[in-house]
Structures are given as C-alpha cells and as structure tokens.
PDB file of C-alpha atoms in Angstrom:
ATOM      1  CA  UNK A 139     204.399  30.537 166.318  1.00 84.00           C
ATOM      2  CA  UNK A 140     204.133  30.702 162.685  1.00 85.00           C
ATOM      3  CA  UNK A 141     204.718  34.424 161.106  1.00 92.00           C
ATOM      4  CA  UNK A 142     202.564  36.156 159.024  1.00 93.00           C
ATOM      5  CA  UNK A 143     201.898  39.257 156.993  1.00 94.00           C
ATOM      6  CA  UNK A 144     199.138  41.602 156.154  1.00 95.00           C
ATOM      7  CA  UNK A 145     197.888  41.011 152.345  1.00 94.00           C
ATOM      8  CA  UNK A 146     194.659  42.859 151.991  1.00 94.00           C
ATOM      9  CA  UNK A 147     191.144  42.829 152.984  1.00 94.00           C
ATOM     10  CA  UNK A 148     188.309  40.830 152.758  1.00 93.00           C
ATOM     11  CA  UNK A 149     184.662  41.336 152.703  1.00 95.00           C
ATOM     12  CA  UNK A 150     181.694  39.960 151.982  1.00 94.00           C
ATOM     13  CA  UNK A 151     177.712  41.560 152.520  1.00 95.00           C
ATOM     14  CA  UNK A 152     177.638  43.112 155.713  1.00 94.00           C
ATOM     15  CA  UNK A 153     181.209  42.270 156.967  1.00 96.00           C
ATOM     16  CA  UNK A 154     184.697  43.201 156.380  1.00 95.00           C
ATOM     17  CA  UNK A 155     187.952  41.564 157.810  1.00 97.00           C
ATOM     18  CA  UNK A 156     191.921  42.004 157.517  1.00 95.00           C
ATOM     19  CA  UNK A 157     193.208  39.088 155.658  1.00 93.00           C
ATOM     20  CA  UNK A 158     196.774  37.250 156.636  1.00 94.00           C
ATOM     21  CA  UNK A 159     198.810  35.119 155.128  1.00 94.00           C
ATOM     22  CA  UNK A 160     201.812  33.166 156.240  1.00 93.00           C
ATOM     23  CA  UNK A 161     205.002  32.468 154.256  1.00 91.00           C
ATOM     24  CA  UNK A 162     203.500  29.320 152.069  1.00 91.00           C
ATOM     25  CA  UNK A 163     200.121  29.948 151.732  1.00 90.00           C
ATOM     26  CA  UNK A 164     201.948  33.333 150.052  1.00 91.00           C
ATOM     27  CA  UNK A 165     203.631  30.959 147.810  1.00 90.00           C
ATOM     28  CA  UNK A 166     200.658  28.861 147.317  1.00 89.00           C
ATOM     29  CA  UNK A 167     198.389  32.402 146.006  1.00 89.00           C
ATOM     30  CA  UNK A 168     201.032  33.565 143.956  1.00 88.00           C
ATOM     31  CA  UNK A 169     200.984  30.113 141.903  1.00 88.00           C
ATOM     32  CA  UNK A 170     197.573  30.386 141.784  1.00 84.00           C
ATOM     33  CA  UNK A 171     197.581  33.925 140.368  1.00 84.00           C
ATOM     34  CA  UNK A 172     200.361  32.583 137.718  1.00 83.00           C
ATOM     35  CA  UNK A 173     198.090  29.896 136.573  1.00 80.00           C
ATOM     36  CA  UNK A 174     195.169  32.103 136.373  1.00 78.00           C
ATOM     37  CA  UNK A 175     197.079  34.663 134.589  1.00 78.00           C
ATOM     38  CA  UNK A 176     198.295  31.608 131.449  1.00 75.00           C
ATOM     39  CA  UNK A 177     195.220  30.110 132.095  1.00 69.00           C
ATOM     40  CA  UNK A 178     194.237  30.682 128.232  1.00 65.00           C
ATOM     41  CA  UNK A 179     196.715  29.560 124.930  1.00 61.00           C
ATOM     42  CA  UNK A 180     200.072  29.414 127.102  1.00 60.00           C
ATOM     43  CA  UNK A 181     198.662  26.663 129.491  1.00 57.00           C
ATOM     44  CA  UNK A 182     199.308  24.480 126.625  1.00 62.00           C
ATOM     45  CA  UNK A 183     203.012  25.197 127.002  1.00 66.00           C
ATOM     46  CA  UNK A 184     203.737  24.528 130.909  1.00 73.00           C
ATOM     47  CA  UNK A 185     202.946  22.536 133.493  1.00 77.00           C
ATOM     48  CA  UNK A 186     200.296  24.405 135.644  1.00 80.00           C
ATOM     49  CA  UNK A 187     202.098  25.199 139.238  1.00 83.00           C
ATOM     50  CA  UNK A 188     198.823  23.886 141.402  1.00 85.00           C
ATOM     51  CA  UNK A 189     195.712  21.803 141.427  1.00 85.00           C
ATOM     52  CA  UNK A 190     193.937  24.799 140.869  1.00 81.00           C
ATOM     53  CA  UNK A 191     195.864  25.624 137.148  1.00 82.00           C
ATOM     54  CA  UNK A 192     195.348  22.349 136.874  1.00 81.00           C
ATOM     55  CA  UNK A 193     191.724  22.441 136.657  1.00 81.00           C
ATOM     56  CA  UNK A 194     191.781  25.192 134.803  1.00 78.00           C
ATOM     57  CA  UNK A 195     193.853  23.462 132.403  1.00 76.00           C
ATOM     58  CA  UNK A 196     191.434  20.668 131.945  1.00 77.00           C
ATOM     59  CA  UNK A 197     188.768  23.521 131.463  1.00 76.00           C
ATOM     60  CA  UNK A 198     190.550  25.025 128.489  1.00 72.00           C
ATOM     61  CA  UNK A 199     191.594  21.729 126.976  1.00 71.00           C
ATOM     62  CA  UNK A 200     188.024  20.760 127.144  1.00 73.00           C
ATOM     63  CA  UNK A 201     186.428  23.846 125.622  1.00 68.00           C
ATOM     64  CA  UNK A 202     186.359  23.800 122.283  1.00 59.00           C
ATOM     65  CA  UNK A 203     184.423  26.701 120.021  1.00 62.00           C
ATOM     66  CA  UNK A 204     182.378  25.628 117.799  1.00 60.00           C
ATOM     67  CA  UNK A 205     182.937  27.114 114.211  1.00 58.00           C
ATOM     68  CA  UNK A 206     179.937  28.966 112.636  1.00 56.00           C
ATOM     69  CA  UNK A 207     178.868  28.126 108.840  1.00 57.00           C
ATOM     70  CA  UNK A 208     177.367  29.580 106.602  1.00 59.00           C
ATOM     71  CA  UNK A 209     174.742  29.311 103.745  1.00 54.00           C
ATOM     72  CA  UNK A 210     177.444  28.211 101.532  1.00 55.00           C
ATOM     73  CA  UNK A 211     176.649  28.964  98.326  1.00 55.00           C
ATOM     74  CA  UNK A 212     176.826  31.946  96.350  1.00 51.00           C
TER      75      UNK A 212
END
C-alpha cells in the first residue's frame, strides 16, 4: 500500500473531487512548478528538472520577437 497525502482539489464543469498525491508524483509536481516558475530568461542557465521544462525550454528557445522598425528617416 503506497501512502499518500491530501494536496488540494480539483474540479472541472459540474464536478469537484479531492486530489492525492503520493510521495513521487509530489516530487515530480514540484519540478514541474520549478520549471514553470524559470521557464522565461533563467531556463537558459539550467538544465530543466523534467520533460515538461523541457518542452518549455524548447518553446522559449524557439520564440524569438520580432523587432519593430520604423520609417527611418528623419
């Protein structure tokens, strides 16, 4: 019997549940919530934690604003 904890609840139209986690899948979320959080300019400096920061790594390395000009002139 695996062990788990209460972390919340979950709901979606029309229906609400308690959500559990165990021990990694705790782990696993709070990776996830670390790459989300240096998802933008410090992803560059460390290796994402899971294939999810991953991904979201690729996604910033591949976006790449455009820069506006102008008229020129003057």
């Amino acid at each position: 019997m695996t062990a788990v904890v209460w972390i919340g609840a979950v709901s979606t139209v029309g229906a609400h549940a308690p959500l559990y986690a165990c021990g990694g899948c705790l782990d696993q979320l709070h990776a996830m919530v670390w790459d989300f959080a240096e998802s933008g300019w410090k992803a560059r400096y460390r290796k994402a934690r899971t294939v999810f920061g991953r991904r979201l790594r690729r996604l910033a390395d591949a976006y790449q604003p455009t820069e506006t000009k102008g008229s020129g002139g003057g």
